[in-house]
GROMACS .gro file of C-alpha atoms in nm:
model
  183
    1UNK     CA    1  -0.007   0.008  -0.026
    2UNK     CA    2   0.118   0.343  -0.103
    3UNK     CA    3   0.186   0.570   0.183
    4UNK     CA    4   0.059   0.932   0.127
    5UNK     CA    5   0.246   1.256   0.160
    6UNK     CA    6   0.072   1.316   0.478
    7UNK     CA    7   0.197   0.970   0.608
    8UNK     CA    8   0.550   1.031   0.499
    9UNK     CA    9   0.549   1.369   0.693
   10UNK     CA   10   0.426   1.201   0.995
   11UNK     CA   11   0.698   0.918   0.971
   12UNK     CA   12   0.957   1.209   0.944
   13UNK     CA   13   0.808   1.374   1.271
   14UNK     CA   14   0.834   1.070   1.453
   15UNK     CA   15   1.215   1.051   1.371
   16UNK     CA   16   1.235   1.322   1.655
   17UNK     CA   17   1.190   1.180   1.994
   18UNK     CA   18   1.188   1.434   2.276
   19UNK     CA   19   1.503   1.419   2.491
   20UNK     CA   20   1.372   1.625   2.779
   21UNK     CA   21   1.064   1.543   2.997
   22UNK     CA   22   0.919   1.870   2.944
   23UNK     CA   23   0.910   1.813   2.581
   24UNK     CA   24   0.786   1.468   2.619
   25UNK     CA   25   0.498   1.586   2.832
   26UNK     CA   26   0.434   1.862   2.596
   27UNK     CA   27   0.433   1.645   2.283
   28UNK     CA   28   0.201   1.405   2.464
   29UNK     CA   29  -0.037   1.698   2.577
   30UNK     CA   30  -0.062   1.784   2.187
   31UNK     CA   31  -0.129   1.423   2.103
   32UNK     CA   32  -0.392   1.380   2.393
   33UNK     CA   33  -0.569   1.738   2.295
   34UNK     CA   34  -0.602   1.622   1.935
   35UNK     CA   35  -0.674   1.245   1.979
   36UNK     CA   36  -0.989   1.069   1.927
   37UNK     CA   37  -1.110   1.032   2.312
   38UNK     CA   38  -0.968   1.232   2.608
   39UNK     CA   39  -1.217   1.197   2.933
   40UNK     CA   40  -1.175   1.097   3.297
   41UNK     CA   41  -1.274   0.724   3.195
   42UNK     CA   42  -1.108   0.672   2.857
   43UNK     CA   43  -0.812   0.788   2.645
   44UNK     CA   44  -0.809   0.644   2.285
   45UNK     CA   45  -0.559   0.714   1.983
   46UNK     CA   46  -0.624   0.580   1.676
   47UNK     CA   47  -0.368   0.619   1.396
   48UNK     CA   48  -0.287   0.444   1.073
   49UNK     CA   49   0.090   0.563   1.110
   50UNK     CA   50   0.308   0.246   1.196
   51UNK     CA   51   0.574   0.512   1.284
   52UNK     CA   52   0.359   0.714   1.525
   53UNK     CA   53   0.240   0.382   1.683
   54UNK     CA   54   0.592   0.277   1.758
   55UNK     CA   55   0.691   0.589   1.931
   56UNK     CA   56   0.370   0.649   2.112
   57UNK     CA   57   0.418   0.380   2.388
   58UNK     CA   58   0.774   0.510   2.451
   59UNK     CA   59   0.667   0.874   2.465
   60UNK     CA   60   0.388   0.788   2.720
   61UNK     CA   61   0.643   0.595   2.923
   62UNK     CA   62   0.886   0.913   2.923
   63UNK     CA   63   0.610   1.144   2.986
   64UNK     CA   64   0.376   0.975   3.262
   65UNK     CA   65   0.548   0.647   3.334
   66UNK     CA   66   0.240   0.475   3.236
   67UNK     CA   67   0.157   0.190   2.976
   68UNK     CA   68  -0.135   0.157   2.765
   69UNK     CA   69  -0.405  -0.099   2.886
   70UNK     CA   70  -0.474  -0.201   2.528
   71UNK     CA   71  -0.246  -0.153   2.226
   72UNK     CA   72  -0.214  -0.334   1.887
   73UNK     CA   73   0.038  -0.543   1.701
   74UNK     CA   74   0.228  -0.320   1.467
   75UNK     CA   75   0.157  -0.568   1.218
   76UNK     CA   76  -0.211  -0.543   1.232
   77UNK     CA   77  -0.378  -0.401   0.898
   78UNK     CA   78  -0.565  -0.109   0.920
   79UNK     CA   79  -0.603   0.158   1.194
   80UNK     CA   80  -0.428   0.088   1.536
   81UNK     CA   81  -0.598   0.174   1.860
   82UNK     CA   82  -0.445   0.255   2.175
   83UNK     CA   83  -0.634   0.299   2.506
   84UNK     CA   84  -0.587   0.360   2.867
   85UNK     CA   85  -0.908   0.312   3.066
   86UNK     CA   86  -0.744   0.252   3.422
   87UNK     CA   87  -0.843   0.527   3.655
   88UNK     CA   88  -0.520   0.575   3.824
   89UNK     CA   89  -0.342   0.599   3.504
   90UNK     CA   90  -0.593   0.853   3.387
   91UNK     CA   91  -0.584   1.061   3.684
   92UNK     CA   92  -0.190   1.064   3.656
   93UNK     CA   93  -0.195   1.204   3.291
   94UNK     CA   94  -0.468   1.475   3.380
   95UNK     CA   95  -0.264   1.569   3.708
   96UNK     CA   96   0.043   1.625   3.489
   97UNK     CA   97  -0.156   1.844   3.260
   98UNK     CA   98  -0.349   2.043   3.557
   99UNK     CA   99  -0.666   1.887   3.516
  100UNK     CA  100  -0.886   1.743   3.777
  101UNK     CA  101  -1.179   1.525   3.805
  102UNK     CA  102  -1.425   1.807   3.903
  103UNK     CA  103  -1.329   2.065   3.653
  104UNK     CA  104  -1.245   1.872   3.329
  105UNK     CA  105  -1.252   2.153   3.079
  106UNK     CA  106  -0.950   2.072   2.820
  107UNK     CA  107  -0.750   2.358   2.727
  108UNK     CA  108  -0.392   2.436   2.638
  109UNK     CA  109  -0.208   2.461   2.981
  110UNK     CA  110   0.027   2.731   2.880
  111UNK     CA  111   0.284   2.684   3.143
  112UNK     CA  112   0.355   2.332   2.977
  113UNK     CA  113   0.440   2.491   2.654
  114UNK     CA  114   0.628   2.792   2.757
  115UNK     CA  115   0.994   2.714   2.628
  116UNK     CA  116   1.007   2.708   2.255
  117UNK     CA  117   1.127   2.345   2.232
  118UNK     CA  118   0.792   2.244   2.408
  119UNK     CA  119   0.581   2.456   2.192
  120UNK     CA  120   0.734   2.283   1.903
  121UNK     CA  121   0.704   1.936   2.067
  122UNK     CA  122   0.348   2.027   2.138
  123UNK     CA  123   0.255   2.115   1.770
  124UNK     CA  124   0.424   1.796   1.625
  125UNK     CA  125   0.204   1.605   1.878
  126UNK     CA  126  -0.100   1.776   1.761
  127UNK     CA  127  -0.033   1.738   1.409
  128UNK     CA  128   0.051   1.353   1.456
  129UNK     CA  129  -0.308   1.291   1.635
  130UNK     CA  130  -0.515   1.513   1.448
  131UNK     CA  131  -0.320   1.633   1.140
  132UNK     CA  132  -0.283   1.607   0.779
  133UNK     CA  133  -0.117   1.783   0.478
  134UNK     CA  134  -0.131   1.759   0.119
  135UNK     CA  135   0.162   1.736  -0.122
  136UNK     CA  136   0.259   2.120  -0.195
  137UNK     CA  137   0.300   2.030  -0.560
  138UNK     CA  138  -0.098   1.952  -0.564
  139UNK     CA  139  -0.185   2.265  -0.383
  140UNK     CA  140  -0.069   2.294   0.011
  141UNK     CA  141  -0.285   2.245   0.265
  142UNK     CA  142  -0.232   2.171   0.626
  143UNK     CA  143  -0.473   2.103   0.890
  144UNK     CA  144  -0.540   1.988   1.249
  145UNK     CA  145  -0.882   1.909   1.391
  146UNK     CA  146  -0.987   1.864   1.748
  147UNK     CA  147  -1.346   1.827   1.929
  148UNK     CA  148  -1.229   2.100   2.166
  149UNK     CA  149  -1.308   2.450   2.064
  150UNK     CA  150  -1.111   2.618   2.336
  151UNK     CA  151  -0.807   2.401   2.240
  152UNK     CA  152  -0.849   2.524   1.886
  153UNK     CA  153  -0.866   2.899   1.964
  154UNK     CA  154  -0.551   2.877   2.187
  155UNK     CA  155  -0.363   2.637   1.929
  156UNK     CA  156  -0.450   2.924   1.678
  157UNK     CA  157  -0.219   3.157   1.885
  158UNK     CA  158   0.074   2.916   1.907
  159UNK     CA  159   0.064   2.837   1.544
  160UNK     CA  160   0.107   3.212   1.494
  161UNK     CA  161   0.378   3.252   1.739
  162UNK     CA  162   0.586   2.946   1.655
  163UNK     CA  163   0.539   2.909   1.268
  164UNK     CA  164   0.457   3.251   1.172
  165UNK     CA  165   0.146   3.161   0.996
  166UNK     CA  166  -0.205   3.297   1.042
  167UNK     CA  167  -0.432   2.981   1.023
  168UNK     CA  168  -0.802   2.996   0.935
  169UNK     CA  169  -1.052   2.806   1.147
  170UNK     CA  170  -1.382   2.608   1.076
  171UNK     CA  171  -1.616   2.377   1.228
  172UNK     CA  172  -1.661   2.046   1.045
  173UNK     CA  173  -1.906   1.761   1.159
  174UNK     CA  174  -1.854   1.859   1.526
  175UNK     CA  175  -1.486   1.899   1.511
  176UNK     CA  176  -1.280   2.256   1.518
  177UNK     CA  177  -1.037   2.259   1.236
  178UNK     CA  178  -0.744   2.495   1.215
  179UNK     CA  179  -0.585   2.520   0.842
  180UNK     CA  180  -0.324   2.677   0.651
  181UNK     CA  181  -0.372   2.695   0.260
  182UNK     CA  182  -0.125   2.800  -0.005
  183UNK     CA  183   0.156   2.918   0.222
   0.00000   0.00000   0.00000
């Protein structure tokens, strides 16, 4: 099966494993805010990228010292699903991000992405979990999608600051999409 341009970009991004704990935490934060499910009872990340699936368990071990409760074999065809549902693991992850059980309102915890290296790691994680990009030779289009409106607004500002681009936003099927076209 041929790998898409977006798949190649994700594979390239997976070659950069955060060395510092703060960056591992920031990249994991980006992944989780743009993942399929993030709540107090379940974390679920779905990907087709084998490279992303390979680094994901190591990244979560480095960031939180936790293992996934369910994870696929990398040889499995199709989409790969990673899950955490054990309450103590989820609480440890939420606590690392400054969230608590009583007031789970997902947003970008800005102190976690204060340093430039952490901002880059966060955006890398967001793209790995919720992003796509087309081949620039076919009309450049980059986007990241999340179900959290506040996250979308806050990442808008990070993209401007870190990349110098001014993304546009749209709602599509219950998700908030940040996108950059023809840049």
